[in-house]
Amino acid sequence: ARAAKAGPIVANGRASDAAVYSKSMLLLTELEGELGSGTMDRVLRRVANAPAHTTAIFLDVLREEAGAEVSTRFEQKLRSRD
């Protein structure tokens, strides 16, 4: 319920705590369901080993591991107000 009203995670300005903590967890769980735990583990491991931990790096790694379509769709969900 709280995540449904959280607003976009990636937008102009700073995201609300509800957006960051509720919506992001839901999106990552949904992504893991789509990719499978093996691919998701590889994505998270690569991001964790990166010198910086940013949304752009996550999306780049996701694109490399799962394809451009998956990465683009995930980014759209991050920016969505739904």
Short mmCIF file of C-alpha atoms in Angstrom, two decimals:
data_model
loop_
_atom_site.label_atom_id
_atom_site.label_comp_id
_atom_site.label_asym_id
_atom_site.label_seq_id
_atom_site.Cartn_x
_atom_site.Cartn_y
_atom_site.Cartn_z
CA ALA A 1 0.00 0.00 0.00
CA ARG A 2 2.73 2.42 0.95
CA ALA A 3 4.79 1.56 -2.14
CA ALA A 4 1.82 2.17 -4.45
CA LYS A 5 1.80 5.84 -3.42
CA ALA A 6 5.57 6.24 -3.22
CA GLY A 7 6.09 7.98 -6.56
CA PRO A 8 9.14 7.60 -8.81
CA ILE A 9 12.46 6.44 -7.39
CA VAL A 10 14.51 8.15 -10.10
CA ALA A 11 13.28 11.67 -10.82
CA ASN A 12 14.23 15.31 -10.46
CA GLY A 13 14.99 16.05 -6.86
CA ARG A 14 15.22 13.54 -4.05
CA ALA A 15 12.99 10.48 -3.78
CA SER A 16 10.90 9.93 -0.69
CA ASP A 17 11.93 7.31 1.86
CA ALA A 18 8.82 5.32 0.92
CA ALA A 19 9.88 5.30 -2.72
CA VAL A 20 13.43 4.25 -1.99
CA TYR A 21 12.74 1.53 0.55
CA SER A 22 9.34 0.16 -0.42
CA LYS A 23 9.12 0.52 -4.17
CA SER A 24 12.72 -0.46 -4.84
CA MET A 25 12.39 -3.70 -2.88
CA LEU A 26 9.22 -4.60 -4.76
CA LEU A 27 10.84 -3.87 -8.12
CA LEU A 28 13.96 -5.88 -7.30
CA THR A 29 11.86 -8.83 -6.12
CA GLU A 30 9.81 -8.66 -9.33
CA LEU A 31 13.02 -8.45 -11.38
CA GLU A 32 14.44 -11.53 -9.67
CA GLY A 33 11.25 -13.41 -10.51
CA GLU A 34 11.66 -12.45 -14.15
CA LEU A 35 15.41 -13.18 -14.39
CA GLY A 36 15.74 -16.11 -12.03
CA SER A 37 17.98 -16.17 -9.00
CA GLY A 38 21.14 -17.13 -10.92
CA THR A 39 21.06 -14.10 -13.21
CA MET A 40 19.97 -11.79 -10.40
CA ASP A 41 22.85 -13.04 -8.23
CA ARG A 42 25.32 -12.30 -11.05
CA VAL A 43 23.90 -8.78 -11.50
CA LEU A 44 24.06 -8.01 -7.77
CA ARG A 45 27.55 -9.50 -7.41
CA ARG A 46 28.88 -7.40 -10.28
CA VAL A 47 27.27 -4.24 -8.94
CA ALA A 48 28.62 -4.95 -5.44
CA ASN A 49 32.13 -5.33 -6.89
CA ALA A 50 31.91 -2.13 -8.93
CA PRO A 51 33.94 0.85 -7.70
CA ALA A 52 30.74 2.88 -7.30
CA HIS A 53 27.15 1.83 -6.65
CA THR A 54 24.83 3.93 -8.77
CA THR A 55 21.60 3.39 -10.64
CA ALA A 56 23.48 3.89 -13.92
CA ILE A 57 25.95 1.13 -13.06
CA PHE A 58 23.12 -1.19 -12.01
CA LEU A 59 21.30 -0.56 -15.30
CA ASP A 60 24.49 -1.11 -17.33
CA VAL A 61 25.18 -4.42 -15.60
CA LEU A 62 21.54 -5.44 -15.97
CA ARG A 63 21.72 -4.63 -19.70
CA GLU A 64 24.85 -6.77 -20.08
CA GLU A 65 23.44 -9.72 -18.13
CA ALA A 66 19.77 -9.67 -19.17
CA GLY A 67 19.54 -7.55 -22.30
CA ALA A 68 18.56 -4.05 -23.28
CA GLU A 69 14.81 -4.73 -23.17
CA VAL A 70 14.90 -5.88 -19.54
CA SER A 71 17.12 -2.97 -18.49
CA THR A 72 14.95 -0.40 -20.28
CA ARG A 73 11.75 -1.83 -18.80
CA PHE A 74 13.25 -1.83 -15.28
CA GLU A 75 14.40 1.80 -15.68
CA GLN A 76 10.91 2.82 -16.82
CA LYS A 77 9.47 1.22 -13.69
CA LEU A 78 11.98 3.11 -11.54
CA ARG A 79 10.87 6.38 -13.10
CA SER A 80 7.17 5.55 -13.05
CA ARG A 81 4.76 7.30 -10.71
CA ASP A 82 2.71 4.08 -10.43
#
